[in-house]
Amino acid sequence: MKKEEMLSNPSVTIAALKKYDFSFQKKFGQNFLIDEHVINKIISAAEICKDDTVLEIGPGMGNLTQHLAENAGKVYAVEIDRKLIPILSDTLSAYDNVEIIEGDILKTDVSGFAGNGNLKIVANLPYYITTPIIMNLLENHIPAKSITVMVQKEVAERMAAKPGGKDYGALSLAVQYYSEPYLAANVPPNCFIPRPAVGSAVIRMKIYDTPPVEVSDEKEMFRIIKASFGERRKTLQNGIKNFPELDYSKEEVSAALNEMGLDENIRGEKLGLQEFARLTDILRKNRDVV
Ligand code: SAM
């Protein structure tokens, strides 16, 4: 397809919106990408090549999909808005390597797209469900090499944050347990139609074959992490003690922290992934469940 005919060209998108009489649905988080440089950044951050199978979440009208189809071997595109399905058949008609699937990504079995083992997930995500989508993909150990997504800038910063700062929390730890995040670009609102109210960023997560830390019970560690960041002003031991899904007393937590050589009034944001793994193992060992 000629560059000037692609939807990444703003005037082509504007003409297509008119042609298909399309109205944006706020409830689906629809902000279409109309900047070719940003699209190229996404493709290069994801390192897309002809050997790759790409799963695109929310193709919209096909603005990013057209470029993915040019660069990848195969593209599966899952779109929830049924009004966009016939539009996509038209805007992607030049490509025989794209399959459009109508559906909700949160209810789709992603493992079915894995193909030759070179699956990469790429998306300009709907911001209203960014975290559930990412967490669903990561926690289910999806067979993908990487996830490269456009998200709200603050969310990207939280995903890549290191211990100690204000952005660091349960999302940072979850993302960094399953993957190595890399902030590839900041993207201003004028690269989209309609313009979002917030700044955006492209983040690539390379999925680990094995997590960077070993822990005796992954699910228990994430419950402990969730409890530790539940209320920022609480100390870690109070957070854990009061967390309904856990059953450790304040004494048990302070004994474990002592064993780790940490202050018993420490807050969750001071602990790294390694320390949460150790805390989980010690709490379980002292209960004789390890
Ligand atoms: N990829 C297009 C682009 O960059 O121009 C559109 C991106 S727009 C931010 C997000 C897209 O995700 C919309 O097309 C929206 O309808 C779709 N979407 C929203 N929720 C979804 C869900 N649960 N499953 C699949 N697609 C969804």
GROMACS .gro file of C-alpha atoms and ligand atoms in nm:
model
  317
    1MET     CA    1   0.000   0.000   0.000
    2LYS     CA    2   0.131   0.348  -0.082
    3LYS     CA    3   0.233   0.553   0.226
    4GLU     CA    4   0.007   0.846   0.131
    5GLU     CA    5  -0.298   0.614   0.115
    6MET     CA    6  -0.244   0.468   0.462
    7LEU     CA    7  -0.457   0.563   0.762
    8SER     CA    8  -0.149   0.687   0.949
    9ASN     CA    9  -0.186   0.988   0.720
   10PRO     CA   10  -0.432   1.215   0.915
   11SER     CA   11  -0.623   1.326   0.604
   12VAL     CA   12  -0.686   0.961   0.505
   13THR     CA   13  -0.825   0.887   0.854
   14ILE     CA   14  -1.048   1.196   0.845
   15ALA     CA   15  -1.181   1.097   0.501
   16ALA     CA   16  -1.240   0.737   0.622
   17LEU     CA   17  -1.434   0.855   0.930
   18LYS     CA   18  -1.664   1.045   0.692
   19LYS     CA   19  -1.687   0.768   0.435
   20TYR     CA   20  -1.792   0.505   0.693
   21ASP     CA   21  -1.993   0.758   0.897
   22PHE     CA   22  -1.809   0.636   1.206
   23SER     CA   23  -1.871   0.792   1.550
   24PHE     CA   24  -1.618   0.732   1.827
   25GLN     CA   25  -1.737   0.534   2.127
   26LYS     CA   26  -1.598   0.675   2.448
   27LYS     CA   27  -1.683   0.355   2.638
   28PHE     CA   28  -1.435   0.162   2.419
   29GLY     CA   29  -1.146   0.408   2.471
   30GLN     CA   30  -1.118   0.491   2.101
   31ASN     CA   31  -0.827   0.722   2.012
   32PHE     CA   32  -0.688   0.640   1.669
   33LEU     CA   33  -0.319   0.691   1.588
   34ILE     CA   34  -0.250   0.939   1.309
   35ASP     CA   35   0.127   0.979   1.330
   36GLU     CA   36   0.348   0.765   1.110
   37HIS     CA   37   0.663   0.833   1.316
   38VAL     CA   38   0.495   0.704   1.630
   39ILE     CA   39   0.370   0.394   1.446
   40ASN     CA   40   0.725   0.330   1.319
   41LYS     CA   41   0.852   0.365   1.677
   42ILE     CA   42   0.607   0.098   1.792
   43ILE     CA   43   0.707  -0.137   1.507
   44SER     CA   44   1.079  -0.090   1.577
   45ALA     CA   45   1.042  -0.118   1.958
   46ALA     CA   46   0.855  -0.448   1.903
   47GLU     CA   47   1.127  -0.556   1.655
   48ILE     CA   48   0.861  -0.685   1.414
   49CYS     CA   49   0.989  -0.897   1.125
   50LYS     CA   50   0.844  -1.135   0.866
   51ASP     CA   51   0.897  -1.437   1.097
   52ASP     CA   52   0.662  -1.288   1.355
   53THR     CA   53   0.299  -1.351   1.428
   54VAL     CA   54   0.144  -1.041   1.581
   55LEU     CA   55  -0.165  -1.019   1.797
   56GLU     CA   56  -0.305  -0.668   1.788
   57ILE     CA   57  -0.552  -0.573   2.060
   58GLY     CA   58  -0.812  -0.323   1.939
   59PRO     CA   59  -0.723  -0.247   1.574
   60GLY     CA   60  -0.981   0.033   1.555
   61MET     CA   61  -1.005   0.133   1.190
   62GLY     CA   62  -0.670  -0.033   1.107
   63ASN     CA   63  -0.428   0.261   1.146
   64LEU     CA   64  -0.158   0.053   1.317
   65THR     CA   65  -0.273  -0.278   1.162
   66GLN     CA   66  -0.182  -0.167   0.807
   67HIS     CA   67   0.180  -0.112   0.916
   68LEU     CA   68   0.187  -0.437   1.116
   69ALA     CA   69   0.062  -0.625   0.808
   70GLU     CA   70   0.342  -0.471   0.598
   71ASN     CA   71   0.611  -0.581   0.847
   72ALA     CA   72   0.493  -0.909   1.009
   73GLY     CA   73   0.429  -1.258   0.874
   74LYS     CA   74   0.078  -1.284   1.017
   75VAL     CA   75  -0.148  -1.047   1.212
   76TYR     CA   76  -0.447  -1.140   1.427
   77ALA     CA   77  -0.652  -0.836   1.526
   78VAL     CA   78  -0.915  -0.863   1.804
   79GLU     CA   79  -1.171  -0.579   1.807
   80ILE     CA   80  -1.467  -0.545   2.044
   81ASP     CA   81  -1.664  -0.279   1.849
   82ARG     CA   82  -1.871  -0.468   1.592
   83LYS     CA   83  -1.925  -0.150   1.388
   84LEU     CA   84  -1.552  -0.153   1.310
   85ILE     CA   85  -1.546  -0.508   1.167
   86PRO     CA   86  -1.679  -0.427   0.815
   87ILE     CA   87  -1.463  -0.111   0.808
   88LEU     CA   88  -1.153  -0.318   0.890
   89SER     CA   89  -1.237  -0.566   0.611
   90ASP     CA   90  -1.225  -0.272   0.374
   91THR     CA   91  -0.921  -0.083   0.508
   92LEU     CA   92  -0.719  -0.408   0.528
   93SER     CA   93  -0.839  -0.559   0.199
   94ALA     CA   94  -0.493  -0.513   0.042
   95TYR     CA   95  -0.342  -0.760   0.292
   96ASP     CA   96  -0.392  -1.137   0.288
   97ASN     CA   97  -0.196  -1.193   0.612
   98VAL     CA   98  -0.448  -1.028   0.847
   99GLU     CA   99  -0.728  -1.205   1.032
  100ILE     CA  100  -0.989  -0.986   1.201
  101ILE     CA  101  -1.160  -1.133   1.506
  102GLU     CA  102  -1.463  -0.973   1.667
  103GLY     CA  103  -1.440  -1.008   2.044
  104ASP     CA  104  -1.338  -0.887   2.388
  105ILE     CA  105  -0.965  -0.948   2.447
  106LEU     CA  106  -1.035  -1.022   2.814
  107LYS     CA  107  -1.251  -1.316   2.706
  108THR     CA  108  -1.025  -1.439   2.424
  109ASP     CA  109  -0.794  -1.739   2.454
  110VAL     CA  110  -0.469  -1.576   2.345
  111SER     CA  111  -0.270  -1.902   2.344
  112GLY     CA  112  -0.455  -1.997   2.022
  113PHE     CA  113  -0.256  -1.729   1.834
  114ALA     CA  114   0.088  -1.855   1.938
  115GLY     CA  115   0.160  -2.028   1.604
  116ASN     CA  116   0.531  -2.080   1.534
  117GLY     CA  117   0.634  -1.955   1.879
  118ASN     CA  118   0.722  -1.605   1.762
  119LEU     CA  119   0.411  -1.431   1.893
  120LYS     CA  120   0.439  -1.061   1.972
  121ILE     CA  121   0.155  -0.859   2.116
  122VAL     CA  122   0.119  -0.501   1.996
  123ALA     CA  123  -0.150  -0.244   2.076
  124ASN     CA  124  -0.253   0.112   2.116
  125LEU     CA  125  -0.453   0.009   2.422
  126PRO     CA  126  -0.792   0.140   2.531
  127TYR     CA  127  -0.686   0.329   2.845
  128TYR     CA  128  -0.990   0.235   3.053
  129ILE     CA  129  -0.877  -0.129   3.079
  130THR     CA  130  -0.499  -0.110   3.033
  131THR     CA  131  -0.407  -0.273   3.364
  132PRO     CA  132  -0.659  -0.562   3.347
  133ILE     CA  133  -0.544  -0.643   2.992
  134ILE     CA  134  -0.171  -0.640   3.080
  135MET     CA  135  -0.219  -0.832   3.405
  136ASN     CA  136  -0.441  -1.090   3.236
  137LEU     CA  137  -0.174  -1.152   2.970
  138LEU     CA  138   0.116  -1.169   3.218
  139GLU     CA  139  -0.050  -1.375   3.492
  140ASN     CA  140  -0.174  -1.633   3.245
  141HIS     CA  141   0.182  -1.690   3.122
  142ILE     CA  142   0.082  -1.621   2.761
  143PRO     CA  143   0.319  -1.777   2.509
  144ALA     CA  144   0.443  -1.443   2.371
  145LYS     CA  145   0.796  -1.304   2.331
  146SER     CA  146   0.697  -0.947   2.406
  147ILE     CA  147   0.414  -0.701   2.463
  148THR     CA  148   0.459  -0.354   2.310
  149VAL     CA  149   0.182  -0.112   2.395
  150MET     CA  150   0.078   0.250   2.396
  151VAL     CA  151  -0.055   0.337   2.741
  152GLN     CA  152  -0.117   0.644   2.952
  153LYS     CA  153   0.221   0.799   3.036
  154GLU     CA  154   0.176   0.763   3.414
  155VAL     CA  155   0.090   0.397   3.375
  156ALA     CA  156   0.407   0.336   3.169
  157GLU     CA  157   0.609   0.511   3.442
  158ARG     CA  158   0.450   0.292   3.712
  159MET     CA  159   0.525  -0.022   3.511
  160ALA     CA  160   0.896   0.063   3.478
  161ALA     CA  161   0.944   0.222   3.827
  162LYS     CA  162   1.219   0.108   4.064
  163PRO     CA  163   1.179   0.081   4.446
  164GLY     CA  164   1.157   0.396   4.655
  165GLY     CA  165   0.983   0.640   4.420
  166LYS     CA  166   0.621   0.756   4.414
  167ASP     CA  167   0.542   0.556   4.097
  168TYR     CA  168   0.660   0.226   4.246
  169GLY     CA  169   0.392  -0.021   4.349
  170ALA     CA  170   0.215  -0.353   4.289
  171LEU     CA  171   0.194  -0.291   3.911
  172SER     CA  172   0.573  -0.228   3.886
  173LEU     CA  173   0.647  -0.551   4.074
  174ALA     CA  174   0.405  -0.760   3.867
  175VAL     CA  175   0.534  -0.626   3.534
  176GLN     CA  176   0.897  -0.670   3.643
  177TYR     CA  177   0.842  -1.025   3.770
  178TYR     CA  178   0.716  -1.141   3.432
  179SER     CA  179   0.906  -0.912   3.196
  180GLU     CA  180   1.178  -0.657   3.135
  181PRO     CA  181   1.010  -0.323   3.062
  182TYR     CA  182   1.159  -0.056   2.838
  183LEU     CA  183   1.009   0.290   2.784
  184ALA     CA  184   1.046   0.341   2.408
  185ALA     CA  185   0.880   0.682   2.351
  186ASN     CA  186   0.664   0.956   2.495
  187VAL     CA  187   0.371   1.047   2.273
  188PRO     CA  188   0.177   1.376   2.290
  189PRO     CA  189  -0.207   1.397   2.253
  190ASN     CA  190  -0.191   1.550   1.902
  191CYS     CA  191  -0.080   1.214   1.756
  192PHE     CA  192  -0.435   1.079   1.805
  193ILE     CA  193  -0.785   1.149   1.684
  194PRO     CA  194  -0.972   1.234   1.901
  195ARG     CA  195  -0.699   1.374   2.130
  196PRO     CA  196  -0.681   1.202   2.470
  197ALA     CA  197  -0.679   1.425   2.780
  198VAL     CA  198  -0.347   1.277   2.898
  199GLY     CA  199   0.003   1.215   2.766
  200SER     CA  200   0.088   0.867   2.637
  201ALA     CA  201   0.395   0.646   2.614
  202VAL     CA  202   0.507   0.334   2.431
  203ILE     CA  203   0.638   0.060   2.658
  204ARG     CA  204   0.785  -0.273   2.551
  205MET     CA  205   0.785  -0.567   2.789
  206LYS     CA  206   1.015  -0.856   2.694
  207ILE     CA  207   0.868  -1.164   2.858
  208TYR     CA  208   1.112  -1.370   3.068
  209ASP     CA  209   1.142  -1.745   3.006
  210THR     CA  210   1.195  -1.779   3.380
  211PRO     CA  211   1.124  -1.499   3.632
  212PRO     CA  212   1.426  -1.309   3.771
  213VAL     CA  213   1.353  -1.427   4.127
  214GLU     CA  214   1.256  -1.765   4.270
  215VAL     CA  215   0.969  -1.786   4.515
  216SER     CA  216   0.795  -2.084   4.678
  217ASP     CA  217   0.443  -1.953   4.604
  218GLU     CA  218   0.397  -1.689   4.330
  219LYS     CA  219   0.030  -1.621   4.411
  220GLU     CA  220   0.101  -1.575   4.782
  221MET     CA  221   0.384  -1.331   4.697
  222PHE     CA  222   0.145  -1.120   4.490
  223ARG     CA  223  -0.113  -1.120   4.772
  224ILE     CA  224   0.163  -0.997   5.007
  225ILE     CA  225   0.264  -0.730   4.754
  226LYS     CA  226  -0.099  -0.617   4.712
  227ALA     CA  227  -0.137  -0.598   5.091
  228SER     CA  228   0.186  -0.401   5.130
  229PHE     CA  229   0.073  -0.127   4.891
  230GLY     CA  230  -0.296  -0.128   4.991
  231GLU     CA  231  -0.267   0.190   5.188
  232ARG     CA  232   0.045   0.394   5.125
  233ARG     CA  233   0.068   0.541   5.473
  234LYS     CA  234   0.054   0.203   5.643
  235THR     CA  235   0.364   0.014   5.739
  236LEU     CA  236   0.411  -0.315   5.559
  237GLN     CA  237   0.328  -0.521   5.869
  238ASN     CA  238  -0.002  -0.335   5.927
  239GLY     CA  239  -0.093  -0.371   5.558
  240ILE     CA  240  -0.034  -0.747   5.568
  241LYS     CA  241  -0.204  -0.795   5.906
  242ASN     CA  242  -0.524  -0.626   5.788
  243PHE     CA  243  -0.541  -0.780   5.441
  244PRO     CA  244  -0.849  -1.004   5.409
  245GLU     CA  245  -0.688  -1.256   5.169
  246LEU     CA  246  -0.394  -1.320   5.407
  247ASP     CA  247  -0.368  -1.460   5.755
  248TYR     CA  248  -0.040  -1.347   5.915
  249SER     CA  249  -0.022  -1.170   6.251
  250LYS     CA  250   0.180  -0.854   6.308
  251GLU     CA  251   0.425  -1.062   6.516
  252GLU     CA  252   0.481  -1.309   6.233
  253VAL     CA  253   0.555  -1.027   5.988
  254SER     CA  254   0.792  -0.846   6.224
  255ALA     CA  255   0.976  -1.174   6.298
  256ALA     CA  256   1.019  -1.228   5.923
  257LEU     CA  257   1.140  -0.870   5.871
  258ASN     CA  258   1.387  -0.914   6.159
  259GLU     CA  259   1.516  -1.233   6.000
  260MET     CA  260   1.578  -1.031   5.682
  261GLY     CA  261   1.759  -0.759   5.878
  262LEU     CA  262   1.490  -0.501   5.794
  263ASP     CA  263   1.324  -0.242   6.017
  264GLU     CA  264   0.985  -0.371   6.135
  265ASN     CA  265   0.827  -0.033   6.051
  266ILE     CA  266   0.946  -0.044   5.690
  267ARG     CA  267   0.699   0.049   5.413
  268GLY     CA  268   0.630  -0.164   5.108
  269GLU     CA  269   0.780   0.084   4.862
  270LYS     CA  270   1.130   0.019   5.003
  271LEU     CA  271   1.129  -0.350   4.912
  272GLY     CA  272   1.239  -0.489   4.576
  273LEU     CA  273   1.116  -0.804   4.404
  274GLN     CA  274   1.393  -1.015   4.560
  275GLU     CA  275   1.293  -0.899   4.909
  276PHE     CA  276   0.923  -0.970   4.854
  277ALA     CA  277   1.016  -1.321   4.736
  278ARG     CA  278   1.230  -1.373   5.048
  279LEU     CA  279   0.960  -1.233   5.279
  280THR     CA  280   0.705  -1.472   5.126
  281ASP     CA  281   0.938  -1.770   5.170
  282ILE     CA  282   1.018  -1.680   5.532
  283LEU     CA  283   0.652  -1.625   5.627
  284ARG     CA  284   0.561  -1.963   5.476
  285LYS     CA  285   0.865  -2.142   5.623
  286ASN     CA  286   0.777  -2.015   5.972
  287ARG     CA  287   0.433  -2.170   5.920
  288ASP     CA  288   0.604  -2.490   5.803
  289VAL     CA  289   0.433  -2.483   5.465
  290VAL     CA  290   0.749  -2.465   5.254
  291SAM     N1  291  -0.533   0.045   1.707
  291SAM     C1  292  -0.616   0.159   1.669
  291SAM     C2  293  -0.526   0.278   1.645
  291SAM     O1  294  -0.415   0.279   1.700
  291SAM     O2  295  -0.567   0.370   1.575
  291SAM     C3  296  -0.722   0.190   1.775
  291SAM     C4  297  -0.671   0.210   1.917
  291SAM     S1  298  -0.794   0.264   2.029
  291SAM     C5  299  -0.696   0.343   2.153
  291SAM     C6  300  -0.840   0.118   2.120
  291SAM     C7  301  -0.921   0.013   2.041
  291SAM     O3  302  -0.949  -0.098   2.125
  291SAM     C8  303  -1.057   0.062   1.991
  291SAM     O4  304  -1.074   0.025   1.856
  291SAM     C9  305  -1.158  -0.010   2.080
  291SAM     O5  306  -1.283  -0.031   2.016
  291SAM    C10  307  -1.084  -0.140   2.109
  291SAM     N2  308  -1.124  -0.208   2.233
  291SAM    C11  309  -1.169  -0.153   2.349
  291SAM     N3  310  -1.191  -0.246   2.442
  291SAM    C12  311  -1.158  -0.367   2.385
  291SAM    C13  312  -1.161  -0.502   2.430
  291SAM     N4  313  -1.200  -0.533   2.554
  291SAM     N5  314  -1.122  -0.600   2.345
  291SAM    C14  315  -1.081  -0.570   2.218
  291SAM     N6  316  -1.078  -0.444   2.170
  291SAM    C15  317  -1.115  -0.343   2.252
   0.00000   0.00000   0.00000
